[in-house]
mmCIF file of C-alpha atoms in Angstrom:
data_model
loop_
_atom_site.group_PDB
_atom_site.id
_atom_site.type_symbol
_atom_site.label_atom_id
_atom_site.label_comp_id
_atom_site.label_asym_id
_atom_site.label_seq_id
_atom_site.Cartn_x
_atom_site.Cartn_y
_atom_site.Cartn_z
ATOM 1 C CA UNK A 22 -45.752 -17.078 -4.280
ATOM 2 C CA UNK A 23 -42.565 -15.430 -2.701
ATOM 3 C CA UNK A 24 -42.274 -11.794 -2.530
ATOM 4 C CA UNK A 25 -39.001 -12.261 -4.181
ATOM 5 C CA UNK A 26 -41.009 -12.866 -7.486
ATOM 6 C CA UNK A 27 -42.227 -9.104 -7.466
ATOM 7 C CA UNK A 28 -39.161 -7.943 -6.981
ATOM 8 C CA UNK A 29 -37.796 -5.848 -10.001
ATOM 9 C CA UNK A 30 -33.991 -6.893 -10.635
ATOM 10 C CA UNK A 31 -33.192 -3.530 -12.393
ATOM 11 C CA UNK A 32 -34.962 -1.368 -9.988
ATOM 12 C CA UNK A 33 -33.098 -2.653 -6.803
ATOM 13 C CA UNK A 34 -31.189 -0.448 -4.654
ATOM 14 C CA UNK A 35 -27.282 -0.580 -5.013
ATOM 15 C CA UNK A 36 -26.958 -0.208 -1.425
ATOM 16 C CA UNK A 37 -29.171 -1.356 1.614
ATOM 17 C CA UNK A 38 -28.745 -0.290 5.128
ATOM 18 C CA UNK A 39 -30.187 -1.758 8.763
ATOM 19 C CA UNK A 40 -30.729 -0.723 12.101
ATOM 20 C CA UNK A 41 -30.744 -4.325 13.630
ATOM 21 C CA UNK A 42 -32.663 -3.576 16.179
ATOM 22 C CA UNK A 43 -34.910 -5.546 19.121
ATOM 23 C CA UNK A 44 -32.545 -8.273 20.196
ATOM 24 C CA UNK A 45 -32.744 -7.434 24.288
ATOM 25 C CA UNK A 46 -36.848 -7.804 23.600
ATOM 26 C CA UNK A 47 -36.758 -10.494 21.724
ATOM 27 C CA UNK A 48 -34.766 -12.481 24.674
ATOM 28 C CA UNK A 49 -37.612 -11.035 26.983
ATOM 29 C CA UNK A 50 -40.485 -12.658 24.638
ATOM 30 C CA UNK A 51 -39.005 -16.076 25.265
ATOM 31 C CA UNK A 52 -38.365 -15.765 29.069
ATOM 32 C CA UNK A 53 -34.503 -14.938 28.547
ATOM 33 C CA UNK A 54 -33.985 -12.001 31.733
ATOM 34 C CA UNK A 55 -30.240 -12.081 29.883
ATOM 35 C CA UNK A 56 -30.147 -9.427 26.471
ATOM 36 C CA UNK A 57 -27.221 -11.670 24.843
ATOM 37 C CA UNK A 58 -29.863 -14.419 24.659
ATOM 38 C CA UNK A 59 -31.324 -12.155 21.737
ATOM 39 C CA UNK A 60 -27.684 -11.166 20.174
ATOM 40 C CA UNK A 61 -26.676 -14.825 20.036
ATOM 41 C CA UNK A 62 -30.307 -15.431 17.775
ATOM 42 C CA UNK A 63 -29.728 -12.618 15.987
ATOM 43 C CA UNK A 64 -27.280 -13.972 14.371
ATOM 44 C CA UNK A 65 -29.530 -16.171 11.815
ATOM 45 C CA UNK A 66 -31.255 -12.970 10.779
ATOM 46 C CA UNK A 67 -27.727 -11.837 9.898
ATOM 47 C CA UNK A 68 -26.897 -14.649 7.899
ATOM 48 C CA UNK A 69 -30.412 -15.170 5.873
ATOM 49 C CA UNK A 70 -30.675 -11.083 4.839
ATOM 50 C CA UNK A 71 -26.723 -10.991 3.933
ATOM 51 C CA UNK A 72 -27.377 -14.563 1.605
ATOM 52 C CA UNK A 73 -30.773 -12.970 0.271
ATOM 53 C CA UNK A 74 -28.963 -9.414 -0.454
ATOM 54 C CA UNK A 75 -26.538 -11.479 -1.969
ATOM 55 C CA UNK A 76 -28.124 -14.029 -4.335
ATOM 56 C CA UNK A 77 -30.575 -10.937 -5.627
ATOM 57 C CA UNK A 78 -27.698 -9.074 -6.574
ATOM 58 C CA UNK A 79 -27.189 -5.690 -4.609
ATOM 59 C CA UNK A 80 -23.911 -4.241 -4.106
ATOM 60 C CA UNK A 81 -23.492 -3.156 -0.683
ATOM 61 C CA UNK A 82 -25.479 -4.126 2.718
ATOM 62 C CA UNK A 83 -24.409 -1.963 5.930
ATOM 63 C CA UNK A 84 -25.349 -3.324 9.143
ATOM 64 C CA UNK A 85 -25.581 -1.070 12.348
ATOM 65 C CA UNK A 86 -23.632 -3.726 14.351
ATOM 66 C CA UNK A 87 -22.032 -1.784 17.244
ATOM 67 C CA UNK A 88 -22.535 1.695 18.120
ATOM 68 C CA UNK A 89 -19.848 4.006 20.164
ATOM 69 C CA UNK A 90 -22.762 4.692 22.545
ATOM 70 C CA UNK A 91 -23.128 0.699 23.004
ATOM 71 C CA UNK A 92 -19.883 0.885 24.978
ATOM 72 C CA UNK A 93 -21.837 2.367 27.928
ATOM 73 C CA UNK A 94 -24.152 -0.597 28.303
ATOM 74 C CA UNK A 95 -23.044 -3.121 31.048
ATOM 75 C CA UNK A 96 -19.761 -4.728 30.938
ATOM 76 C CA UNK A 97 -20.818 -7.831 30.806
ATOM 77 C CA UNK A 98 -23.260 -7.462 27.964
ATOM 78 C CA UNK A 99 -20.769 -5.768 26.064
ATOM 79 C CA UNK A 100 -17.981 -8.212 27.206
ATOM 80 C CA UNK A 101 -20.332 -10.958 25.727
ATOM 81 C CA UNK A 102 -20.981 -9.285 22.672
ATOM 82 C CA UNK A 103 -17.387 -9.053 21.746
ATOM 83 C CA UNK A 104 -17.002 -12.709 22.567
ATOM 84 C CA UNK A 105 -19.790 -13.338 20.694
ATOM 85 C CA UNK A 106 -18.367 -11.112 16.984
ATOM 86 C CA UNK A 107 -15.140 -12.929 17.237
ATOM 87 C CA UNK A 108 -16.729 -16.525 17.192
ATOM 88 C CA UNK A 109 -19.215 -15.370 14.634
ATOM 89 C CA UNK A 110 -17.067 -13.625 12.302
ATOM 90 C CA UNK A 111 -14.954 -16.778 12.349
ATOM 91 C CA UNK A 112 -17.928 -19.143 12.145
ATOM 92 C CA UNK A 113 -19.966 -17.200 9.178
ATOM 93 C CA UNK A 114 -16.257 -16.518 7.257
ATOM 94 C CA UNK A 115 -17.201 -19.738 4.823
ATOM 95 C CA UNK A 116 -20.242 -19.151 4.561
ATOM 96 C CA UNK A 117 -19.742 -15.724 3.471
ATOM 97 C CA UNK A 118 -16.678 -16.944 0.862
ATOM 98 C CA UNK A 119 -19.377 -19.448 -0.297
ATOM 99 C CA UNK A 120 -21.620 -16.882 -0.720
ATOM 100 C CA UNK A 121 -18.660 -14.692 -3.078
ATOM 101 C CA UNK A 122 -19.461 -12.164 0.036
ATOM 102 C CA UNK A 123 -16.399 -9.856 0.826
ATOM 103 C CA UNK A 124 -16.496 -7.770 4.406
ATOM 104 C CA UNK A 125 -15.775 -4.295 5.228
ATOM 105 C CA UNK A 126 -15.837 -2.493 8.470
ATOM 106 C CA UNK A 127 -16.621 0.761 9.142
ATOM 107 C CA UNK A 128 -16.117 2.725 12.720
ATOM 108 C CA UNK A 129 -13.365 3.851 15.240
ATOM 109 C CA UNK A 130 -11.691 0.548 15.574
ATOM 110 C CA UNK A 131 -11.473 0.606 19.071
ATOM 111 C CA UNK A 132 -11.694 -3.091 19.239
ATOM 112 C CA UNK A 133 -10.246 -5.529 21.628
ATOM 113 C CA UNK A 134 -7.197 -6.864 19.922
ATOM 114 C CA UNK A 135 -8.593 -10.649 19.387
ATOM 115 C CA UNK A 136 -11.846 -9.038 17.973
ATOM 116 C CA UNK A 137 -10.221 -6.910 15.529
ATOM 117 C CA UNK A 138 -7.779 -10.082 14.810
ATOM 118 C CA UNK A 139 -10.668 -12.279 13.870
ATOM 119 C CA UNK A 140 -12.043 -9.041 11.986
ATOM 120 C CA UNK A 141 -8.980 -8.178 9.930
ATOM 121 C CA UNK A 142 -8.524 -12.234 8.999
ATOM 122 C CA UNK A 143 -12.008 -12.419 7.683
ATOM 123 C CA UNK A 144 -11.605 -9.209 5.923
ATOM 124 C CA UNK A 145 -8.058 -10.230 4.515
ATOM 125 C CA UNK A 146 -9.889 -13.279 3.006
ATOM 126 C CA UNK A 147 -13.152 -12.389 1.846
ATOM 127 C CA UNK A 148 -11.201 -9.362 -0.263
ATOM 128 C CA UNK A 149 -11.463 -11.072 -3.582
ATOM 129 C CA UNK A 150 -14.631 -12.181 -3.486
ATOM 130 C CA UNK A 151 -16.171 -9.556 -6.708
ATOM 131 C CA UNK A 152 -20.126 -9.950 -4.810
ATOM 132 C CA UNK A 153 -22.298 -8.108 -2.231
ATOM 133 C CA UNK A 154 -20.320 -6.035 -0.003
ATOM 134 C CA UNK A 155 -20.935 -6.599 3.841
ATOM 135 C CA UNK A 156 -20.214 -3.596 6.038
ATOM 136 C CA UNK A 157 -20.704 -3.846 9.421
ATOM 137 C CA UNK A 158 -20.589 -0.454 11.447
ATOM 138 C CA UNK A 159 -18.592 -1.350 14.483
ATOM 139 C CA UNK A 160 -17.932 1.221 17.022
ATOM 140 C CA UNK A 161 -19.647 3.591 14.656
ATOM 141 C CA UNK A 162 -21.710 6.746 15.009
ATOM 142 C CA UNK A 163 -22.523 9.554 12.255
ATOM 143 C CA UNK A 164 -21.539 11.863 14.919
ATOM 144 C CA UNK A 165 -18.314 10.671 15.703
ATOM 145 C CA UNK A 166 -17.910 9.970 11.746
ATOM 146 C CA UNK A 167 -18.739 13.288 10.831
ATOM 147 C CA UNK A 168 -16.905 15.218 13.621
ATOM 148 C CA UNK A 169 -13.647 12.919 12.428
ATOM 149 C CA UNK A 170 -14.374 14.177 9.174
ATOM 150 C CA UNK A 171 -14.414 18.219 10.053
ATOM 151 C CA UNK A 172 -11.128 16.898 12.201
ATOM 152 C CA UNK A 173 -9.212 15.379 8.723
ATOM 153 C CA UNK A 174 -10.417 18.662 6.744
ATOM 154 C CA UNK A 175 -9.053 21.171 9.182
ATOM 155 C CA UNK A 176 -5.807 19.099 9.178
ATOM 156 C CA UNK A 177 -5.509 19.017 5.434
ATOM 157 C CA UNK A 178 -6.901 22.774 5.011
ATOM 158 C CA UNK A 179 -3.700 23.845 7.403
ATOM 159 C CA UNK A 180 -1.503 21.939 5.403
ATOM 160 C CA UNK A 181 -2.809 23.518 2.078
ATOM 161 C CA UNK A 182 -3.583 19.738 0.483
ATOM 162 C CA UNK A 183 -7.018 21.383 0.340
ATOM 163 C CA UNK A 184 -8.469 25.109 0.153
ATOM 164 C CA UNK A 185 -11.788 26.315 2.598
ATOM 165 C CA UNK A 186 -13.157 27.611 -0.355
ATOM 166 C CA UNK A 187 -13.527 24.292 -2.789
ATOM 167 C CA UNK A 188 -15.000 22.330 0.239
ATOM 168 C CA UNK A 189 -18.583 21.226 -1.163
ATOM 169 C CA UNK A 190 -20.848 18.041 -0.512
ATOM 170 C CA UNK A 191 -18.707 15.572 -2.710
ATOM 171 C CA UNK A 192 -15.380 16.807 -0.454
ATOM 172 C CA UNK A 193 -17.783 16.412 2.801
ATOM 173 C CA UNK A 194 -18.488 12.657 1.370
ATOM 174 C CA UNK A 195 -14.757 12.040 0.578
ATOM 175 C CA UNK A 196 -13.728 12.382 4.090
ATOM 176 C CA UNK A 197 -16.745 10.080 5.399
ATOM 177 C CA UNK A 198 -16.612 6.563 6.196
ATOM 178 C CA UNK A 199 -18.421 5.608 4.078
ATOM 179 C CA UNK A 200 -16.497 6.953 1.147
ATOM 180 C CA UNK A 201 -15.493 3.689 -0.701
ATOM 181 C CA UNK A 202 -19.813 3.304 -1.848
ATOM 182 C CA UNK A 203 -23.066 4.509 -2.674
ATOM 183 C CA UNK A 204 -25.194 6.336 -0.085
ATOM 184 C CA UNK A 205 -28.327 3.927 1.205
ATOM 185 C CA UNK A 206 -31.172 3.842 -1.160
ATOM 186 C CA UNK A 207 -33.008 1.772 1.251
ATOM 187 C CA UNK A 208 -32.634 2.066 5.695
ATOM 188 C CA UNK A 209 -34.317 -0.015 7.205
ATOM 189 C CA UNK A 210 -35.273 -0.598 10.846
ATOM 190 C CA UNK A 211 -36.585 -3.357 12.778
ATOM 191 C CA UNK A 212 -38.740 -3.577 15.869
ATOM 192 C CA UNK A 213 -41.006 -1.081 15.364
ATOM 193 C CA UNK A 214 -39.163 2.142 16.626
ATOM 194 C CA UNK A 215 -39.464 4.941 14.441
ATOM 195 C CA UNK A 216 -35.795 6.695 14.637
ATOM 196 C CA UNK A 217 -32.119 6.623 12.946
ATOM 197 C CA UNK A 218 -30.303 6.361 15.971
ATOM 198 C CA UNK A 219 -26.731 8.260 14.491
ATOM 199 C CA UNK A 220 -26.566 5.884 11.850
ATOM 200 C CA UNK A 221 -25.441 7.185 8.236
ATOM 201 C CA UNK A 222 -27.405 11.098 8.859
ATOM 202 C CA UNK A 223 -24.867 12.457 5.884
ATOM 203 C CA UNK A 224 -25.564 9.615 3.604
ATOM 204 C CA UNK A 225 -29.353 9.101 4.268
ATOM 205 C CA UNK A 226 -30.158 12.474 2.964
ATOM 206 C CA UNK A 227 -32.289 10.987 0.177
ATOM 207 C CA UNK A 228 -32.590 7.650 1.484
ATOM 208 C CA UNK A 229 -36.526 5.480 1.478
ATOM 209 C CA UNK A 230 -36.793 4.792 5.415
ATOM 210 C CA UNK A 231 -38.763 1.738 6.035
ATOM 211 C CA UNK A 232 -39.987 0.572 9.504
ATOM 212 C CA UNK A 233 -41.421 -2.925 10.488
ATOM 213 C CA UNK A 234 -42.250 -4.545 13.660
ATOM 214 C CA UNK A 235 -40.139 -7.545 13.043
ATOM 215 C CA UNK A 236 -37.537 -8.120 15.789
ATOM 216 C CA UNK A 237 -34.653 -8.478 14.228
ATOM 217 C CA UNK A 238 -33.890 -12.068 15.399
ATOM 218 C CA UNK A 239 -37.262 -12.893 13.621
ATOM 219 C CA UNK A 240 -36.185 -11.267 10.300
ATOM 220 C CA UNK A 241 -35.883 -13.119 7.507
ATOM 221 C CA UNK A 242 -35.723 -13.146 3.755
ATOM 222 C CA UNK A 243 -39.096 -12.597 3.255
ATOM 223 C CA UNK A 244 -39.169 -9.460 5.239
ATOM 224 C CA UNK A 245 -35.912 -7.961 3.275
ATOM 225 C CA UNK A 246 -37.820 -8.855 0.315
ATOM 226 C CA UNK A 247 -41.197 -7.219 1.897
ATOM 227 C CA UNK A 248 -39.141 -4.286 2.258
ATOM 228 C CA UNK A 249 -37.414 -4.313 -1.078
ATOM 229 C CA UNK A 250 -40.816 -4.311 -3.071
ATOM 230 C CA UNK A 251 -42.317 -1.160 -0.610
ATOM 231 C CA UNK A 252 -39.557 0.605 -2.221
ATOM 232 C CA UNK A 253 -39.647 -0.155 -5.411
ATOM 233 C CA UNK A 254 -43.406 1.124 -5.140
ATOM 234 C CA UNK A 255 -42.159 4.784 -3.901
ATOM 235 C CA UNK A 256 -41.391 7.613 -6.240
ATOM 236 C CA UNK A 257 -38.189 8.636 -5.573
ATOM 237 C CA UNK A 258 -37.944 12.778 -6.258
ATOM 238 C CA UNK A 259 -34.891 14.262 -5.242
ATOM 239 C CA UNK A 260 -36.371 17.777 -4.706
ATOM 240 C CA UNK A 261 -38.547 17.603 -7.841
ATOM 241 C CA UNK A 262 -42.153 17.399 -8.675
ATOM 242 C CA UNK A 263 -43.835 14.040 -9.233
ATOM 243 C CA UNK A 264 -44.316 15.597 -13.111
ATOM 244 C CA UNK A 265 -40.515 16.299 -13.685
ATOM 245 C CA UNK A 266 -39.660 12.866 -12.480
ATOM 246 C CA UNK A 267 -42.194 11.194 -14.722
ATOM 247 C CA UNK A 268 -40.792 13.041 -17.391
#
């Protein structure tokens, strides 16, 4: 019996997120000296967790795809790795119309042109599709995001569009990102490290963290599902007691 079958449909989070994470290992386990050897198998893990997240129903899946930190790895691993998004994204674009999958991109859009040109194609038409969300966090950190954010409030506090005083959380959230959907429920992380890595710190205030061994380019269905009935077996809180939440 599948996991999938102890899987609660009305107790699934609206919104998943993933630290891919293990590829350049991965590569190592099966002799590959050469990290993009793991990026290039990665890319079935990709396609089997955003078909699973889809065809169970949940609303959004954000994927820690790129990081503004990942710019300072070697050029030619980087090089490769934008070669590698733009034949992807225009490989996996049927699939994910197929799939009624539409694509979003969060991060400083500091793309090479032909990468953000396959991006903006893909995006322009998957729009309609009405199913999961797939956000992939390109060029993305929560410290850049948030320190944008403080940047945009400033602005619009000078102007008078907003006042200092009325700034709370839900004005903080407005300026994210990440403002278009739900915070994570669920963040996951593959390869057994045990850290967030600036991904999402504003919205995974109250998130469930789940960690697994799995290298990403070994994740599969099964594991999202693995994951997905761990947390439906936590009791989320919020700041209360176990007895206020059970009543």
């Amino acid at each position: 019996m599948s996991l999938k079958d102890k899987i609660v449909k009305e107790k699934l989070p609206r919104h998943v997120a993933i630290i891919m994470d293990g590829n350049g290992r991965w590569a190592k386990q099966q002799g590959e000296n050469v990290r993009l050897y793991g990026h290039q198998h990665a890319i079935t893990a990709v396609r089997e967790v955003t078909e699973g997240a889809a065809e169970l129903g949940i609303e959004y899946l954000t994927l820690y795809t790129f990081s503004t930190e990942n710019w300072n790895r070697p050029k030619a691993e980087v090089d490769g790795l934008m070669a590698l998004l733009v034949s992807t994204i225009a490989a996996e674009t049927p699939t994910l119309l197929k799939n009624n999958v539409s694509l979003r991109v969060i991060g400083d859009k500091s793309l090479p042109a032909e990468a953000q040109a396959k991006l903006d194609e893909c995006i322009q038409k998957t729009a309609h599709c009405t199913g999961l969300k797939l956000v992939l966090a390109l060029s993305y950190s929560s410290r850049w995001e948030i320190t944008k954010a403080v940047q945009d409030m400033a602005k619009d506090a000078v102007e008078g569009k907003i006042s200092v005083g009325e700034i709370n959380a839900d004005t903080i959230s407005g300026y994210m990102a990440t403002n278009f959907m739900p915070d994570p429920e669920l963040l996951i992380r593959t390869s057994g490290e045990y850290r967030i890595s600036n991904f999402l710190l504003w919205q995974i205030a109250y998130s469930e963290l789940y960690f697994t061994p799995v290298l990403w380019p070994d994740f599969r269905k099964e594991n999202l599902y693995e994951a997905l009935v761990d947390f439906q077996g936590r009791e989320r809180r919020f700041g209360k007691t176990s007895e206020q939440v059970q009543n």
